[in-house]
mmCIF file of C-alpha atoms in Angstrom:
data_model
loop_
_atom_site.group_PDB
_atom_site.id
_atom_site.type_symbol
_atom_site.label_atom_id
_atom_site.label_comp_id
_atom_site.label_asym_id
_atom_site.label_seq_id
_atom_site.Cartn_x
_atom_site.Cartn_y
_atom_site.Cartn_z
ATOM 1 C CA UNK A 716 0.194 0.052 0.144
ATOM 2 C CA UNK A 717 1.637 3.792 -0.847
ATOM 3 C CA UNK A 718 1.548 6.215 1.489
ATOM 4 C CA UNK A 719 -1.378 8.282 -0.527
ATOM 5 C CA UNK A 720 -3.247 4.920 0.200
ATOM 6 C CA UNK A 721 -2.483 5.034 3.828
ATOM 7 C CA UNK A 722 -3.877 8.712 4.454
ATOM 8 C CA UNK A 723 -7.098 7.510 2.528
ATOM 9 C CA UNK A 724 -7.360 4.011 4.399
ATOM 10 C CA UNK A 725 -7.171 6.222 7.883
ATOM 11 C CA UNK A 726 -9.492 9.127 6.144
ATOM 12 C CA UNK A 727 -11.956 6.014 5.266
ATOM 13 C CA UNK A 728 -11.682 5.056 9.596
ATOM 14 C CA UNK A 729 -12.043 8.528 10.875
ATOM 15 C CA UNK A 730 -15.315 9.132 8.300
ATOM 16 C CA UNK A 731 -17.140 5.401 9.332
ATOM 17 C CA UNK A 732 -15.512 5.161 12.221
ATOM 18 C CA UNK A 733 -15.239 0.529 11.457
ATOM 19 C CA UNK A 734 -13.258 -1.294 13.408
ATOM 20 C CA UNK A 735 -12.682 -4.069 10.321
ATOM 21 C CA UNK A 736 -10.804 -6.049 12.292
ATOM 22 C CA UNK A 737 -13.727 -6.942 14.272
ATOM 23 C CA UNK A 738 -15.556 -9.063 10.701
ATOM 24 C CA UNK A 739 -16.277 -12.373 11.027
ATOM 25 C CA UNK A 740 -17.225 -12.768 7.164
ATOM 26 C CA UNK A 741 -20.499 -14.500 7.702
ATOM 27 C CA UNK A 742 -22.364 -12.375 4.879
ATOM 28 C CA UNK A 743 -25.675 -11.803 6.981
ATOM 29 C CA UNK A 744 -25.323 -7.891 5.884
ATOM 30 C CA UNK A 745 -24.983 -9.116 2.204
ATOM 31 C CA UNK A 746 -27.811 -11.534 2.796
ATOM 32 C CA UNK A 747 -30.080 -8.564 3.928
ATOM 33 C CA UNK A 748 -28.680 -5.629 1.391
ATOM 34 C CA UNK A 749 -32.063 -4.547 -1.417
ATOM 35 C CA UNK A 750 -28.771 -3.683 -3.759
ATOM 36 C CA UNK A 751 -26.957 -6.474 -3.505
ATOM 37 C CA UNK A 752 -27.295 -7.876 -7.306
ATOM 38 C CA UNK A 753 -26.258 -4.358 -8.521
ATOM 39 C CA UNK A 754 -23.276 -4.237 -6.043
ATOM 40 C CA UNK A 755 -19.639 -5.438 -7.757
ATOM 41 C CA UNK A 756 -17.972 -5.817 -3.965
ATOM 42 C CA UNK A 757 -20.061 -6.707 -1.671
ATOM 43 C CA UNK A 758 -21.317 -5.186 1.958
ATOM 44 C CA UNK A 759 -19.351 -8.675 3.183
ATOM 45 C CA UNK A 760 -16.659 -7.928 1.801
ATOM 46 C CA UNK A 761 -15.670 -3.505 2.085
ATOM 47 C CA UNK A 762 -14.038 -5.002 5.608
ATOM 48 C CA UNK A 763 -11.651 -7.441 4.208
ATOM 49 C CA UNK A 764 -10.544 -5.221 1.543
ATOM 50 C CA UNK A 765 -10.251 -2.446 3.687
ATOM 51 C CA UNK A 766 -8.089 -4.863 5.933
ATOM 52 C CA UNK A 767 -5.695 -5.631 3.308
ATOM 53 C CA UNK A 768 -5.174 -2.168 1.496
ATOM 54 C CA UNK A 769 -7.212 -2.318 -1.250
ATOM 55 C CA UNK A 770 -7.953 0.875 -0.949
ATOM 56 C CA UNK A 771 -8.277 1.304 -5.099
ATOM 57 C CA UNK A 772 -10.543 -1.016 -5.829
ATOM 58 C CA UNK A 773 -12.517 0.034 -2.717
ATOM 59 C CA UNK A 774 -13.103 3.689 -4.197
ATOM 60 C CA UNK A 775 -13.685 2.221 -8.153
ATOM 61 C CA UNK A 776 -16.040 0.107 -6.946
ATOM 62 C CA UNK A 777 -19.564 0.996 -8.465
ATOM 63 C CA UNK A 778 -21.407 -0.033 -4.839
ATOM 64 C CA UNK A 779 -20.207 3.369 -3.081
ATOM 65 C CA UNK A 780 -22.433 4.859 -5.582
ATOM 66 C CA UNK A 781 -24.908 1.670 -5.953
ATOM 67 C CA UNK A 782 -25.569 1.519 -1.980
ATOM 68 C CA UNK A 783 -28.813 3.098 -0.394
ATOM 69 C CA UNK A 784 -27.711 3.571 2.621
ATOM 70 C CA UNK A 785 -31.102 1.633 3.980
ATOM 71 C CA UNK A 786 -28.236 1.028 7.245
ATOM 72 C CA UNK A 787 -29.908 -3.018 6.994
ATOM 73 C CA UNK A 788 -26.643 -4.822 7.207
ATOM 74 C CA UNK A 789 -26.126 -2.128 10.272
ATOM 75 C CA UNK A 790 -28.465 -3.677 12.258
ATOM 76 C CA UNK A 791 -28.434 -6.886 11.361
ATOM 77 C CA UNK A 792 -24.669 -6.895 12.400
ATOM 78 C CA UNK A 793 -23.285 -9.592 15.061
ATOM 79 C CA UNK A 794 -19.858 -7.670 15.395
ATOM 80 C CA UNK A 795 -22.054 -4.625 15.190
ATOM 81 C CA UNK A 796 -19.415 -3.726 11.763
ATOM 82 C CA UNK A 797 -21.221 -1.939 10.723
ATOM 83 C CA UNK A 798 -20.334 -1.837 6.321
ATOM 84 C CA UNK A 799 -22.929 0.841 5.490
ATOM 85 C CA UNK A 800 -20.890 3.171 7.290
ATOM 86 C CA UNK A 801 -17.736 2.084 5.478
ATOM 87 C CA UNK A 802 -18.915 1.887 2.537
ATOM 88 C CA UNK A 803 -20.081 6.065 3.002
ATOM 89 C CA UNK A 804 -17.145 6.468 4.118
ATOM 90 C CA UNK A 805 -15.445 5.324 1.129
ATOM 91 C CA UNK A 806 -18.089 7.420 -0.959
ATOM 92 C CA UNK A 807 -17.031 10.505 1.633
ATOM 93 C CA UNK A 808 -13.341 9.904 0.360
ATOM 94 C CA UNK A 809 -14.084 9.816 -3.401
ATOM 95 C CA UNK A 810 -16.586 12.840 -3.279
ATOM 96 C CA UNK A 811 -13.762 14.839 -1.371
ATOM 97 C CA UNK A 812 -10.219 13.761 -3.720
ATOM 98 C CA UNK A 813 -12.754 15.006 -6.526
ATOM 99 C CA UNK A 814 -13.096 18.415 -4.922
ATOM 100 C CA UNK A 815 -15.868 18.216 -2.478
ATOM 101 C CA UNK A 816 -15.117 18.949 0.623
ATOM 102 C CA UNK A 817 -17.166 19.108 4.493
ATOM 103 C CA UNK A 818 -20.171 21.311 4.929
ATOM 104 C CA UNK A 819 -19.848 23.834 7.420
ATOM 105 C CA UNK A 820 -22.876 25.357 10.038
ATOM 106 C CA UNK A 821 -22.731 28.656 8.663
ATOM 107 C CA UNK A 822 -23.686 26.642 5.199
ATOM 108 C CA UNK A 823 -26.596 25.727 5.985
ATOM 109 C CA UNK A 824 -29.367 28.050 5.948
ATOM 110 C CA UNK A 825 -28.974 28.350 2.411
ATOM 111 C CA UNK A 826 -29.432 25.477 2.032
ATOM 112 C CA UNK A 827 -32.428 23.954 4.218
ATOM 113 C CA UNK A 828 -36.118 23.639 2.846
ATOM 114 C CA UNK A 829 -38.680 24.140 5.888
ATOM 115 C CA UNK A 830 -39.633 21.038 5.364
ATOM 116 C CA UNK A 831 -37.063 18.969 6.260
ATOM 117 C CA UNK A 832 -36.937 17.493 9.526
ATOM 118 C CA UNK A 833 -34.085 18.625 12.360
ATOM 119 C CA UNK A 834 -32.447 14.976 12.836
ATOM 120 C CA UNK A 835 -31.612 15.374 8.978
ATOM 121 C CA UNK A 836 -28.912 18.180 9.387
ATOM 122 C CA UNK A 837 -27.809 16.643 12.548
ATOM 123 C CA UNK A 838 -26.929 13.677 10.893
ATOM 124 C CA UNK A 839 -25.195 14.881 7.783
ATOM 125 C CA UNK A 840 -23.345 17.467 10.025
ATOM 126 C CA UNK A 841 -21.909 14.539 12.076
ATOM 127 C CA UNK A 842 -20.984 12.331 8.615
ATOM 128 C CA UNK A 843 -19.313 15.832 7.336
ATOM 129 C CA UNK A 844 -17.322 16.872 10.262
ATOM 130 C CA UNK A 845 -14.916 14.112 10.052
#
């Protein structure tokens, strides 16, 4: 793994807050995933790819765009690995490499729809602050 890939891996792990070493590859996350059929790398494979430093493969995966973010994989995981958060962390790393950046609270008033649930705003800020 190159130094750049190590930095990206560390960024993904910081964003996702996932311990990939806890995964026992049981496949429950993938078995419950509604988008399983369209994914090139399945949710249960993400921790393994990350642990083996296969960062470029994850970043080039179509899975990061196909994931519905439904959190079913997170709920079904017996080891609390949170593969959905790992997928989202990879997606965020790709977006940031393409020029996207963090979302700051002062940017929100211009973006707020009066019908938007406050919980959504809090969730986005928590994810984007890392």
